[in-house]
Coordinates of C-alpha atoms and ligand atoms in Angstrom, one line a residue:
M1 CA 0.2 0.2 -0.1
S2 CA 1.6 3.3 -1.1
Q3 CA 0.7 6.5 -0.1
T4 CA 2.1 9.6 -2.0
L5 CA 2.3 13.1 -0.4
C6 CA 1.7 16.0 -2.8
P7 CA 4.7 18.0 -3.8
C8 CA 5.3 21.4 -1.9
R9 CA 7.9 23.7 -3.0
A10 CA 8.5 25.4 0.1
F11 CA 12.2 24.1 0.3
L12 CA 12.8 24.3 -3.4
P13 CA 16.1 26.3 -3.9
S14 CA 15.8 28.1 -7.4
V15 CA 18.6 26.6 -9.0
L16 CA 17.5 23.0 -8.4
A17 CA 16.4 22.6 -12.2
M18 CA 20.0 23.3 -13.0
T19 CA 21.3 19.8 -13.5
E20 CA 24.9 21.2 -12.9
I21 CA 24.1 21.7 -9.5
A22 CA 24.3 19.3 -6.8
L23 CA 22.4 19.7 -3.4
T24 CA 23.6 18.3 0.0
V25 CA 21.7 18.7 3.0
Q26 CA 23.7 19.6 6.1
Q27 CA 22.9 19.8 9.8
T28 CA 23.8 23.3 11.2
A29 CA 23.0 23.0 14.9
R30 CA 22.0 20.2 17.6
P31 CA 18.4 20.2 18.7
A32 CA 17.0 19.9 22.3
G33 CA 14.0 18.1 21.8
F34 CA 12.1 17.7 18.5
P35 CA 14.2 19.2 15.5
T36 CA 13.0 21.8 13.0
A37 CA 13.9 22.8 9.4
D38 CA 16.1 25.5 11.0
H39 CA 18.6 22.7 12.1
F40 CA 19.3 21.9 8.6
R41 CA 20.3 23.8 5.4
F42 CA 20.7 22.9 1.5
A43 CA 24.2 23.2 0.4
E44 CA 25.1 23.9 -3.3
S45 CA 27.9 22.6 -5.2
P46 CA 28.9 21.6 -8.7
V47 CA 27.9 18.2 -9.8
P48 CA 31.3 16.3 -8.9
A49 CA 33.2 14.5 -11.6
P50 CA 34.3 11.0 -10.7
A51 CA 37.9 10.3 -10.3
P52 CA 39.6 7.1 -11.7
G53 CA 38.1 4.2 -10.1
T54 CA 34.8 5.9 -9.1
A55 CA 31.5 6.8 -10.4
L56 CA 29.1 9.5 -10.4
V57 CA 25.6 8.3 -8.9
E58 CA 22.6 10.3 -9.2
N59 CA 20.2 9.5 -6.3
L60 CA 16.7 8.5 -6.9
L61 CA 15.2 7.3 -3.6
W62 CA 16.1 8.4 -0.2
S63 CA 15.4 6.6 3.2
V64 CA 15.1 9.0 6.1
D65 CA 15.1 7.2 9.6
P66 CA 14.7 7.6 13.2
Y67 CA 18.2 6.7 13.9
H68 CA 19.0 10.1 12.0
R69 CA 17.6 11.8 15.0
E70 CA 19.9 10.1 17.4
M71 CA 22.7 11.0 15.1
M72 CA 21.7 14.7 15.2
D73 CA 22.9 14.7 18.9
G74 CA 26.4 14.0 18.1
D75 CA 27.3 11.5 15.3
F76 CA 26.3 13.9 12.4
A77 CA 29.0 16.4 12.1
L78 CA 27.7 19.8 11.8
N79 CA 27.9 21.4 8.3
A80 CA 29.0 18.4 6.6
P81 CA 27.3 15.8 4.4
L82 CA 25.0 13.2 6.3
E83 CA 24.8 9.7 5.7
G84 CA 21.7 7.7 5.0
R85 CA 20.4 4.7 2.9
T86 CA 19.8 5.6 -0.8
L87 CA 19.2 4.1 -4.2
G88 CA 20.6 5.9 -7.3
R89 CA 21.6 5.3 -11.0
V90 CA 25.4 5.5 -12.2
V91 CA 25.5 8.4 -14.6
A92 CA 29.2 8.7 -15.2
S93 CA 31.9 6.1 -14.5
R94 CA 35.4 5.5 -14.4
T95 CA 35.5 2.0 -13.3
A96 CA 34.4 -1.0 -15.3
E97 CA 32.8 -2.3 -12.2
L98 CA 30.1 0.4 -12.2
P99 CA 28.8 0.5 -15.5
E100 CA 26.5 3.6 -16.5
G101 CA 23.0 3.0 -16.1
E102 CA 23.3 0.6 -13.0
I103 CA 21.2 1.1 -10.1
V104 CA 23.0 0.9 -6.7
F105 CA 22.3 1.1 -3.0
H106 CA 24.7 3.1 -1.0
R107 CA 25.0 5.2 2.1
Q108 CA 25.9 8.6 0.8
G109 CA 22.2 10.0 1.6
W110 CA 20.7 13.3 1.9
R111 CA 22.4 14.6 -1.4
T112 CA 21.4 14.5 -5.1
H113 CA 24.5 13.2 -6.3
A114 CA 27.5 10.9 -5.0
V115 CA 30.8 9.6 -6.2
V116 CA 31.3 6.2 -4.9
R117 CA 33.7 3.4 -5.1
P118 CA 32.7 -0.1 -6.2
E119 CA 33.4 -1.4 -2.7
E120 CA 31.1 1.3 -1.2
V121 CA 28.0 0.1 -3.1
R122 CA 25.4 -2.8 -3.2
R123 CA 24.1 -3.8 -6.5
L124 CA 20.5 -4.5 -6.5
P125 CA 19.4 -8.1 -7.4
H126 CA 17.0 -8.4 -10.3
H127 CA 13.7 -9.7 -9.1
P128 CA 11.3 -9.1 -12.0
G129 CA 8.0 -7.3 -10.8
V130 CA 9.5 -5.9 -7.5
P131 CA 9.3 -2.1 -7.3
L132 CA 12.6 -0.4 -6.7
S133 CA 11.2 1.3 -3.6
A134 CA 11.1 -2.2 -2.1
Y135 CA 14.5 -2.3 -1.7
L136 CA 14.6 0.5 0.8
S137 CA 11.2 -0.7 2.5
V138 CA 10.1 -4.2 3.0
L139 CA 13.2 -5.7 1.3
G140 CA 15.7 -3.1 2.8
G141 CA 17.1 -2.5 6.1
T142 CA 13.4 -1.8 7.3
G143 CA 12.1 -5.0 6.5
L144 CA 15.6 -6.9 7.6
T145 CA 15.0 -5.3 10.8
A146 CA 11.4 -6.9 11.2
Y147 CA 12.7 -10.2 9.8
V148 CA 15.6 -10.4 12.0
A149 CA 13.4 -9.4 15.0
L150 CA 11.1 -12.1 14.5
T151 CA 13.3 -15.0 13.3
R152 CA 16.7 -14.7 14.8
I153 CA 16.0 -12.9 17.9
A154 CA 12.4 -14.1 19.1
R155 CA 12.7 -17.2 17.3
L156 CA 8.9 -17.2 16.6
R157 CA 7.1 -20.4 16.6
E158 CA 3.9 -21.0 14.8
G159 CA 0.8 -20.1 16.7
E160 CA 2.6 -17.8 19.2
D161 CA 0.7 -14.6 19.8
V162 CA 2.8 -11.4 18.9
F163 CA 2.5 -7.7 20.0
V164 CA 4.2 -5.1 17.9
S165 CA 4.6 -1.4 19.2
G166 CA 4.9 1.5 16.7
A167 CA 3.1 -1.0 14.3
A168 CA 2.1 1.4 11.6
G169 CA 5.4 2.5 10.9
G170 CA 8.2 0.7 8.5
V171 CA 9.3 -1.9 10.8
G172 CA 6.2 -2.3 12.4
T173 CA 4.0 -3.0 9.1
A174 CA 6.6 -5.4 8.1
A175 CA 6.8 -6.9 11.4
G176 CA 2.9 -7.6 11.3
R177 CA 2.8 -8.8 7.7
F178 CA 6.1 -11.1 8.3
A179 CA 4.5 -12.4 11.6
R180 CA 1.3 -13.3 9.8
L181 CA 3.1 -15.0 6.8
L182 CA 5.4 -16.9 9.5
G183 CA 2.3 -18.4 11.0
A184 CA 2.0 -16.4 14.2
G185 CA -1.3 -16.6 16.3
R186 CA -3.0 -13.4 17.3
V187 CA -1.0 -10.4 16.1
T188 CA -1.7 -7.2 18.1
G189 CA -0.4 -3.6 17.3
S190 CA -0.1 -0.3 18.6
A191 CA -0.2 3.1 16.8
G192 CA -0.8 6.9 17.3
T193 CA -4.1 7.6 15.3
P194 CA -7.2 6.0 14.9
Q195 CA -6.7 6.0 11.2
K196 CA -3.6 3.9 11.6
V197 CA -5.4 1.7 14.0
R198 CA -8.0 1.0 11.3
Y199 CA -5.4 0.5 8.4
L200 CA -3.3 -2.1 10.7
T201 CA -6.7 -4.2 11.2
E202 CA -8.1 -3.6 7.7
Q203 CA -4.9 -3.8 5.3
V204 CA -2.0 -5.0 7.1
G205 CA -3.5 -7.9 8.8
Y206 CA -3.2 -7.3 12.5
D207 CA -6.1 -9.1 14.5
A208 CA -6.4 -6.2 16.9
A209 CA -4.8 -2.7 17.4
F210 CA -5.0 0.2 19.6
D211 CA -4.2 4.0 19.8
Y212 CA -1.8 4.2 22.4
R213 CA -2.6 7.8 22.9
T214 CA -6.2 7.2 24.3
A215 CA -5.3 5.7 27.8
P216 CA -2.6 3.9 29.6
V217 CA -1.0 1.2 27.5
A218 CA -1.3 -1.7 29.9
G219 CA -5.0 -1.5 29.9
L220 CA -5.3 -1.2 26.1
L221 CA -2.9 -4.1 25.7
A222 CA -5.0 -6.2 28.2
E223 CA -8.1 -5.6 26.1
A224 CA -6.5 -6.2 22.7
A225 CA -4.7 -9.3 23.8
P226 CA -6.8 -10.7 26.7
T227 CA -5.0 -14.0 27.2
G228 CA -1.4 -12.5 27.0
I229 CA 1.3 -12.5 24.5
D230 CA 4.2 -14.7 23.7
V231 CA 6.4 -12.0 21.8
F232 CA 6.9 -8.4 22.1
V233 CA 8.7 -6.5 19.1
D234 CA 9.3 -3.2 20.5
N235 CA 10.0 0.0 18.4
V236 CA 8.9 2.3 21.1
G237 CA 10.1 1.7 24.6
G238 CA 8.6 3.6 27.5
D239 CA 5.0 2.4 28.7
H240 CA 4.9 0.1 25.9
L241 CA 7.9 -1.8 27.4
G242 CA 6.4 -1.9 30.8
A243 CA 3.0 -2.8 29.8
A244 CA 4.2 -5.9 27.6
I245 CA 6.2 -7.3 30.2
G246 CA 3.4 -7.6 32.4
A247 CA 1.2 -9.1 29.4
L248 CA 4.0 -11.8 28.4
R249 CA 3.5 -15.3 29.2
E250 CA 6.2 -17.8 30.7
R251 CA 9.3 -18.0 28.3
G252 CA 8.0 -14.6 26.5
R253 CA 10.6 -12.7 24.5
V254 CA 11.0 -9.0 24.3
V255 CA 12.9 -7.8 21.0
R256 CA 14.2 -4.3 21.8
V257 CA 14.2 -2.8 18.2
G258 CA 14.1 0.7 19.1
T259 CA 13.1 3.6 21.6
I260 CA 11.5 6.3 19.6
S261 CA 9.4 7.6 22.5
Q262 CA 12.6 8.9 23.9
Y263 CA 14.5 10.2 21.0
N264 CA 12.9 13.8 21.1
T265 CA 12.4 13.5 25.0
P266 CA 15.8 12.4 26.5
D267 CA 14.4 13.5 30.3
A268 CA 11.7 10.9 29.8
P269 CA 11.2 9.0 33.1
P270 CA 12.6 5.7 33.3
V271 CA 10.5 2.7 32.5
L272 CA 8.6 1.1 35.3
F273 CA 7.9 -2.6 35.1
N274 CA 7.9 -5.4 37.6
H275 CA 11.5 -6.9 37.6
A276 CA 10.2 -10.1 39.2
D277 CA 8.3 -10.9 36.1
V278 CA 11.5 -11.3 34.2
V279 CA 12.6 -13.9 36.6
E280 CA 9.2 -15.7 37.6
K281 CA 8.1 -15.9 33.9
S282 CA 11.7 -16.9 32.4
L283 CA 11.6 -13.9 30.2
R284 CA 14.2 -13.1 27.7
V285 CA 14.9 -9.5 26.8
E286 CA 17.3 -9.0 23.7
G287 CA 18.2 -6.0 21.8
F288 CA 19.9 -6.1 18.3
L289 CA 21.2 -3.9 15.5
V290 CA 20.3 -4.8 12.2
K291 CA 23.9 -3.8 10.7
D292 CA 25.0 -6.8 12.7
H293 CA 22.8 -9.1 10.5
Q294 CA 23.4 -8.1 7.1
D295 CA 24.1 -11.9 6.4
A296 CA 20.3 -12.4 6.6
Q297 CA 19.6 -10.1 3.5
D298 CA 19.6 -13.1 1.1
E299 CA 17.3 -15.1 3.4
L300 CA 15.1 -12.2 3.6
Y301 CA 14.8 -12.0 -0.3
D302 CA 14.2 -15.7 -0.3
F303 CA 11.4 -15.4 2.0
A304 CA 9.7 -12.1 1.0
V305 CA 10.2 -11.9 -2.7
P306 CA 7.8 -14.9 -3.7
H307 CA 5.3 -13.4 -1.2
L308 CA 5.4 -9.8 -3.0
R309 CA 5.1 -11.6 -6.2
S310 CA 2.1 -13.5 -5.5
G311 CA 0.4 -10.5 -3.5
A312 CA 0.5 -12.2 -0.1
L313 CA 2.8 -9.2 0.9
T314 CA 2.7 -5.6 0.4
A315 CA 5.1 -2.8 0.8
D316 CA 3.9 -0.3 3.0
E317 CA 5.3 3.1 2.2
T318 CA 4.7 6.8 2.4
V319 CA 6.5 8.4 -0.5
V320 CA 7.2 12.2 -0.5
D321 CA 8.0 13.6 -4.0
G322 CA 11.1 16.1 -4.4
F323 CA 14.3 15.9 -2.9
E324 CA 13.8 19.4 -1.6
R325 CA 11.3 17.9 0.7
I326 CA 13.8 15.7 2.3
V327 CA 14.0 17.5 5.7
E328 CA 10.2 17.8 5.6
A329 CA 9.7 14.1 5.5
F330 CA 12.1 13.4 8.2
L331 CA 10.3 15.7 10.5
L332 CA 7.0 14.3 9.4
M333 CA 8.2 10.9 10.4
L334 CA 9.3 11.9 13.8
R335 CA 5.8 13.3 14.3
G336 CA 4.1 10.2 13.2
G337 CA 3.1 11.7 9.7
N338 CA 3.9 8.4 7.8
T339 CA 2.2 4.9 7.4
G340 CA 4.5 2.2 6.6
K341 CA 8.3 3.0 5.4
I342 CA 8.9 6.8 4.5
L343 CA 10.6 7.5 1.5
V344 CA 11.7 10.4 -0.5
R345 CA 11.7 10.0 -4.4
A346 CA 13.5 12.4 -6.8
T347 CA 11.0 14.3 -9.0
P348 CA 11.9 13.3 -12.7
Ligands
NAP401 N1 17.6 -1.9 16.0 C1 17.8 -1.7 14.6 O1 18.9 -2.0 13.8 C2 16.8 -0.8 13.8 C3 16.6 -0.6 12.5 C4 15.5 0.1 12.1 C5 14.6 0.7 12.9 N2 14.9 0.8 14.4 C6 14.1 1.5 15.3 O2 12.8 0.8 14.9 C7 11.8 1.9 15.4 C8 10.9 2.1 14.2 O3 11.6 2.6 13.0 P1 11.0 2.8 11.6 O4 12.0 3.2 10.6 O5 10.1 1.7 11.3 O6 10.2 4.2 11.8 P2 8.6 4.3 11.5 O7 8.0 3.5 12.7 O8 8.2 4.2 10.2 O9 8.5 5.8 12.1 C9 8.5 6.3 13.4 C10 7.0 6.2 14.0 O10 7.4 6.3 15.5 C11 6.1 6.8 15.9 N3 6.4 7.4 17.2 C12 6.8 8.8 17.2 N4 6.9 9.2 18.4 C13 6.3 8.3 19.1 C14 6.1 8.1 20.6 N5 6.5 9.1 21.4 N6 5.6 7.1 21.0 C15 5.1 6.0 20.2 N7 5.5 6.0 18.9 C16 6.1 7.2 18.4 C17 5.2 7.4 14.9 O11 3.9 6.7 14.7 P3 2.7 6.8 15.5 O12 1.9 7.8 14.7 O13 2.2 5.4 15.8 O14 3.0 7.6 16.7 C18 6.1 7.3 13.9 O15 5.3 7.0 12.6 C19 12.5 3.0 15.7 O16 12.6 3.0 17.2 C20 14.0 2.9 15.0 O17 14.9 3.6 15.9 C21 15.8 -0.1 14.8

């Protein structure tokens, strides 16, 4: 299910139409709390020429991600190019390994053009019928995170009941769809609006869902999953984590994927939960980083591509048109404006 947001020219520098100009987004200041457009600027430079052994890539699709918010606190250098997952086309090459016209994945995001070495890029596999955007959403790092969470970390077994927080986002929609395809029992999700809750049950295949903003999460979860859960895929942390620990059955697993409830509120109070539950129910709480599981990428293709082709699996995406809207797209995602994986697409 793909949603496209209408173009807005608010961020469009007047020179964007000139193909000899490259644009690069830079962070200009550290935010306290939610970032704004004032924490970024668009820098112009001539389109770079590839040196021997490199190729020039014109970027086509960009991923903006919650981890970028974490990087804004220190890992992103100020007034310098930012990193991010990106797909682009080789438009000039001085290496036989990257022929012109090839579509590649690389991490020089937040810019219109990148000069890359062959070892810095991943060539995309050819899966006829699979849209390009899927390689940044359900088949990309987002889908891989959901797949690793369920298979390697939770070791989900058929019939087990799953709860996913942040269920209407990129990882959350993929986790719900994968859980269903892997034979999970009852699949419950939480999200931040009534529209998203409906989307989860009507489109994504969740059995039950609730709007976490309407009441304390523990009560909402008890109503939505009245007999408890076996696996919690946690994209959010905070109240969700405390509630899920209470709802888990014996030998339940918490997969700590992310903590988005705290990225913009670092002073949030610590999570409260009954520590004895972890012992008395023999729970396992385990986090992971998808970068340590890149070896599962081919397994994800083997699992998901046939389902994508048959229509049993859909890539949930919110696509924002125009590189000039990349900052807007990032800020929108932090405020919950996306359903599925948020992507930015170059205007042709
Ligand atoms: N471990 C890893 O390697 C790894 C890899 C990828 C992603 N992650 C993590 O996975 C999580 C989801 O990432 P994603 O890329 O799929 O992003 P996403 O879920 O598509 O987008 C972020 C969503 O977070 C929700 N949100 C924002 N503030 C919130 C709050 N205070 N409480 C609850 N929900 C809130 C919003 O939805 P609502 O409208 O529902 O609030 C928003 O749509 C993030 O925590 C991210 O850091 C981890």
